[in-house]
Amino acid sequence: MKSLGNSNRGLTPKQKRLLYISCIQPIATFGLRCWYKRRTRAFKTNIKMLRLTHNQGARWITGAFRTSPMEAMTAVAGLMPLHLQLKKLFERSVIRINTLHPHHPVLSLLEQRQAKGSTLHPNALERKSKTIRNVIKSPLDSVIDNPSSEIFDPLSEHIKPGHRLVDRHPDKVKFVLMPKNRKDRDEYHNNLNLAPVREPTALHLFTAGIKHKFDPSVPISH
């Protein structure tokens, strides 16, 4: 990372932060579900290594000295505290289990009340004693210990082509794209500012970041 820039030359702090979040963090936290279990030796060891990586990344982004307070340096770098970042990834992975299809093989390894009707595997957690489960420390135990009250249907009718809002009401959904010509952008932004006044009963949504060619007449595929 040092070869890409420092406090005097190379990448800007904004670019460094983007590089760290998009490239380094996903690699460092890969396999989180396999060891993210509190009060275990692996948890403490991996947290210690990740904290060193996180601190080094914050120091690289800000160009601060090694003696700078880590909490303040992380805040200046715009990075989420490590324990909150790991907690977010862990909770997302738990919720993702609830979005699986009822016949997904992972569900057969859980307890019957969370298997969505799937036939339990001979090595399912429900068929293991509490002592054995404490020994194996399965990552799937976190799904049982952190149940979700939300119900997800991976094959819901509302997400199928033809049932979406843009498909059912094409005359009421309008896409307004930013013109490529810079001279026309002033008028474009003025129209956006006046849109809520001209159409007070309409819902106006603004988004950005689309770089590929987009045809409003073609329904968005899932």
Short mmCIF file of C-alpha atoms in Angstrom, two decimals:
data_model
loop_
_atom_site.label_atom_id
_atom_site.label_comp_id
_atom_site.label_asym_id
_atom_site.label_seq_id
_atom_site.Cartn_x
_atom_site.Cartn_y
_atom_site.Cartn_z
CA MET A 1 0.00 0.00 0.00
CA LYS A 2 2.85 2.36 0.73
CA SER A 3 3.91 2.29 -2.92
CA LEU A 4 0.53 3.72 -3.95
CA GLY A 5 0.94 6.90 -1.98
CA ASN A 6 1.78 8.63 1.25
CA SER A 7 0.96 11.96 2.87
CA ASN A 8 2.88 13.90 0.19
CA ARG A 9 2.20 12.14 -3.11
CA GLY A 10 0.18 9.41 -4.78
CA LEU A 11 -3.43 8.61 -4.03
CA THR A 12 -5.65 11.04 -2.16
CA PRO A 13 -7.09 10.04 1.25
CA LYS A 14 -10.49 9.55 -0.39
CA GLN A 15 -9.02 7.14 -2.93
CA LYS A 16 -7.08 5.31 -0.22
CA ARG A 17 -10.23 4.84 1.83
CA LEU A 18 -12.12 3.49 -1.19
CA LEU A 19 -9.28 1.08 -1.96
CA TYR A 20 -9.11 -0.15 1.63
CA ILE A 21 -12.87 -0.70 1.99
CA SER A 22 -13.37 -2.33 -1.42
CA CYS A 23 -10.23 -4.48 -1.67
CA ILE A 24 -8.53 -5.02 1.68
CA GLN A 25 -11.43 -5.35 4.11
CA PRO A 26 -13.29 -8.09 2.16
CA ILE A 27 -10.11 -10.18 1.98
CA ALA A 28 -9.28 -9.63 5.65
CA THR A 29 -12.77 -10.59 6.84
CA PHE A 30 -13.25 -13.53 4.46
CA GLY A 31 -14.44 -16.61 6.34
CA LEU A 32 -15.77 -14.56 9.23
CA ARG A 33 -18.54 -17.06 9.98
CA CYS A 34 -16.02 -19.82 10.64
CA TRP A 35 -14.44 -18.15 13.66
CA TYR A 36 -16.77 -15.34 14.79
CA LYS A 37 -17.84 -16.92 18.07
CA ARG A 38 -17.14 -15.02 21.26
CA ARG A 39 -15.24 -16.49 24.18
CA THR A 40 -13.12 -18.70 21.94
CA ARG A 41 -9.39 -18.68 21.33
CA ALA A 42 -9.77 -18.28 17.57
CA PHE A 43 -12.00 -15.24 18.07
CA LYS A 44 -9.44 -13.43 20.22
CA THR A 45 -6.54 -14.32 17.92
CA ASN A 46 -8.26 -13.20 14.73
CA ILE A 47 -9.59 -10.01 16.31
CA LYS A 48 -6.07 -9.10 17.35
CA MET A 49 -4.70 -9.60 13.82
CA LEU A 50 -7.60 -7.75 12.22
CA ARG A 51 -7.18 -4.84 14.61
CA LEU A 52 -3.55 -4.46 13.52
CA THR A 53 -4.62 -4.47 9.87
CA HIS A 54 -7.42 -2.00 10.55
CA ASN A 55 -5.13 0.37 12.41
CA GLN A 56 -2.50 0.19 9.69
CA GLY A 57 -5.13 0.96 7.07
CA ALA A 58 -6.39 3.98 9.01
CA ARG A 59 -2.82 5.22 9.46
CA TRP A 60 -2.16 4.82 5.73
CA ILE A 61 -5.33 6.70 4.78
CA THR A 62 -4.73 9.65 7.09
CA GLY A 63 -0.94 9.75 6.99
CA ALA A 64 -0.90 10.06 10.78
CA PHE A 65 1.97 9.19 13.09
CA ARG A 66 2.24 5.80 14.77
CA THR A 67 1.61 7.41 18.16
CA SER A 68 -1.74 8.90 17.08
CA PRO A 69 -4.84 7.69 19.01
CA MET A 70 -6.39 4.86 17.02
CA GLU A 71 -10.03 5.74 17.77
CA ALA A 72 -9.59 9.31 16.56
CA MET A 73 -7.55 8.22 13.55
CA THR A 74 -10.22 5.69 12.54
CA ALA A 75 -12.90 8.38 12.78
CA VAL A 76 -10.88 10.83 10.67
CA ALA A 77 -10.27 8.10 8.07
CA GLY A 78 -14.03 7.51 7.83
CA LEU A 79 -13.78 3.85 8.81
CA MET A 80 -16.31 2.00 10.91
CA PRO A 81 -14.93 0.69 14.22
CA LEU A 82 -13.68 -2.84 13.75
CA HIS A 83 -16.02 -4.51 16.24
CA LEU A 84 -19.05 -2.84 14.64
CA GLN A 85 -17.90 -3.78 11.14
CA LEU A 86 -17.53 -7.43 12.13
CA LYS A 87 -20.88 -7.39 13.91
CA LYS A 88 -22.55 -5.99 10.80
CA LEU A 89 -21.05 -8.69 8.57
CA PHE A 90 -22.01 -11.38 11.05
CA GLU A 91 -25.63 -10.22 11.34
CA ARG A 92 -25.94 -9.99 7.56
CA SER A 93 -24.75 -13.56 7.19
CA VAL A 94 -27.29 -14.73 9.76
CA ILE A 95 -30.12 -12.93 7.97
CA ARG A 96 -29.01 -14.41 4.66
CA ILE A 97 -29.76 -17.90 6.03
CA ASN A 98 -33.39 -16.83 6.39
CA THR A 99 -33.55 -15.93 2.69
CA LEU A 100 -32.57 -19.40 1.47
CA HIS A 101 -34.96 -21.59 -0.48
CA PRO A 102 -36.78 -24.19 1.69
CA HIS A 103 -34.91 -27.01 -0.05
CA HIS A 104 -31.45 -25.51 0.42
CA PRO A 105 -29.07 -28.12 1.93
CA VAL A 106 -27.85 -25.73 4.63
CA LEU A 107 -31.31 -25.62 6.21
CA SER A 108 -31.24 -29.39 6.74
CA LEU A 109 -28.35 -28.89 9.19
CA LEU A 110 -30.32 -26.60 11.52
CA GLU A 111 -33.04 -27.33 14.02
CA GLN A 112 -36.47 -28.40 12.82
CA ARG A 113 -38.11 -25.08 13.69
CA GLN A 114 -35.72 -23.24 11.37
CA ALA A 115 -35.41 -25.81 8.59
CA LYS A 116 -38.48 -24.49 6.70
CA GLY A 117 -39.85 -28.00 6.37
CA SER A 118 -36.64 -29.57 5.04
CA THR A 119 -35.73 -33.10 6.04
CA LEU A 120 -33.04 -32.95 8.68
CA HIS A 121 -29.60 -34.31 7.90
CA PRO A 122 -28.27 -37.10 10.16
CA ASN A 123 -25.67 -34.62 11.43
CA ALA A 124 -28.13 -31.77 11.97
CA LEU A 125 -27.62 -29.63 15.06
CA GLU A 126 -30.94 -30.73 16.51
CA ARG A 127 -29.62 -34.29 16.73
CA LYS A 128 -26.50 -33.24 18.60
CA SER A 129 -26.34 -32.91 22.35
CA LYS A 130 -25.48 -29.59 23.95
CA THR A 131 -22.10 -30.95 25.00
CA ILE A 132 -21.20 -31.98 21.45
CA ARG A 133 -22.37 -28.66 20.07
CA ASN A 134 -20.16 -26.81 22.53
CA VAL A 135 -17.21 -28.87 21.34
CA ILE A 136 -17.70 -28.51 17.58
CA LYS A 137 -18.69 -24.81 17.82
CA SER A 138 -20.55 -24.87 14.52
CA PRO A 139 -21.05 -21.50 12.78
CA LEU A 140 -24.67 -22.53 12.22
CA ASP A 141 -25.29 -22.26 15.95
CA SER A 142 -25.29 -18.51 15.50
CA VAL A 143 -28.42 -18.79 13.36
CA ILE A 144 -30.20 -20.55 16.21
CA ASP A 145 -28.88 -18.18 18.87
CA ASN A 146 -29.83 -15.09 16.83
CA PRO A 147 -33.27 -15.81 15.35
CA SER A 148 -34.86 -13.28 13.01
CA SER A 149 -38.51 -12.30 13.27
CA GLU A 150 -38.65 -11.32 9.60
CA ILE A 151 -39.94 -13.71 6.96
CA PHE A 152 -38.25 -13.78 3.56
CA ASP A 153 -39.66 -15.49 0.50
CA PRO A 154 -36.96 -16.05 -2.15
CA LEU A 155 -39.65 -16.85 -4.75
CA SER A 156 -42.07 -14.06 -3.92
CA GLU A 157 -44.49 -13.03 -6.65
CA HIS A 158 -43.58 -9.38 -6.16
CA ILE A 159 -40.03 -9.84 -7.48
CA LYS A 160 -40.91 -11.82 -10.59
CA PRO A 161 -40.83 -10.04 -13.99
CA GLY A 162 -44.27 -8.71 -14.78
CA HIS A 163 -45.26 -8.21 -11.15
CA ARG A 164 -42.90 -5.37 -10.28
CA LEU A 165 -43.98 -1.78 -9.91
CA VAL A 166 -42.27 -0.67 -13.11
CA ASP A 167 -43.99 -3.50 -15.02
CA ARG A 168 -47.48 -3.04 -13.62
CA HIS A 169 -47.55 0.76 -13.87
CA PRO A 170 -45.25 1.71 -16.76
CA ASP A 171 -47.20 4.92 -17.41
CA LYS A 172 -46.61 6.13 -13.86
CA VAL A 173 -42.87 5.46 -13.65
CA LYS A 174 -40.62 7.90 -15.47
CA PHE A 175 -36.81 7.87 -15.74
CA VAL A 176 -35.03 11.17 -16.26
CA LEU A 177 -31.35 10.79 -17.10
CA MET A 178 -28.67 13.43 -16.82
CA PRO A 179 -27.68 14.81 -20.25
CA LYS A 180 -24.15 14.16 -21.42
CA ASN A 181 -23.73 17.72 -22.65
CA ARG A 182 -22.48 19.93 -19.83
CA LYS A 183 -24.34 22.94 -21.22
CA ASP A 184 -27.68 21.20 -20.75
CA ARG A 185 -26.98 20.12 -17.17
CA ASP A 186 -27.87 23.51 -15.65
CA GLU A 187 -31.37 23.27 -17.07
CA TYR A 188 -31.52 19.64 -15.99
CA HIS A 189 -30.68 20.51 -12.38
CA ASN A 190 -33.15 23.40 -12.37
CA ASN A 191 -35.90 21.05 -13.51
CA LEU A 192 -34.98 18.63 -10.74
CA ASN A 193 -35.21 21.38 -8.13
CA LEU A 194 -38.61 22.47 -9.43
CA ALA A 195 -39.99 18.95 -9.88
CA PRO A 196 -41.46 18.67 -6.34
CA VAL A 197 -43.22 22.02 -6.85
CA ARG A 198 -44.59 21.19 -10.29
CA GLU A 199 -45.69 17.69 -9.29
CA PRO A 200 -46.41 17.79 -5.54
CA THR A 201 -48.34 14.49 -5.58
CA ALA A 202 -45.54 12.52 -7.26
CA LEU A 203 -42.74 10.63 -5.55
CA HIS A 204 -39.31 11.81 -6.70
CA LEU A 205 -36.31 9.52 -6.26
CA PHE A 206 -32.74 10.54 -7.07
CA THR A 207 -29.86 8.17 -7.65
CA ALA A 208 -26.40 8.32 -9.19
CA GLY A 209 -23.46 6.15 -10.12
CA ILE A 210 -24.76 4.43 -13.28
CA LYS A 211 -22.04 4.44 -15.92
CA HIS A 212 -23.37 1.84 -18.35
CA LYS A 213 -25.90 2.50 -21.06
CA PHE A 214 -29.45 2.38 -19.73
CA ASP A 215 -32.65 2.06 -21.72
CA PRO A 216 -35.70 3.18 -19.67
CA SER A 217 -38.02 1.22 -21.97
CA VAL A 218 -36.43 -2.10 -20.95
CA PRO A 219 -37.65 -3.48 -17.58
CA ILE A 220 -34.98 -3.93 -14.96
CA SER A 221 -34.13 -7.62 -14.61
CA HIS A 222 -33.42 -9.35 -11.30
#
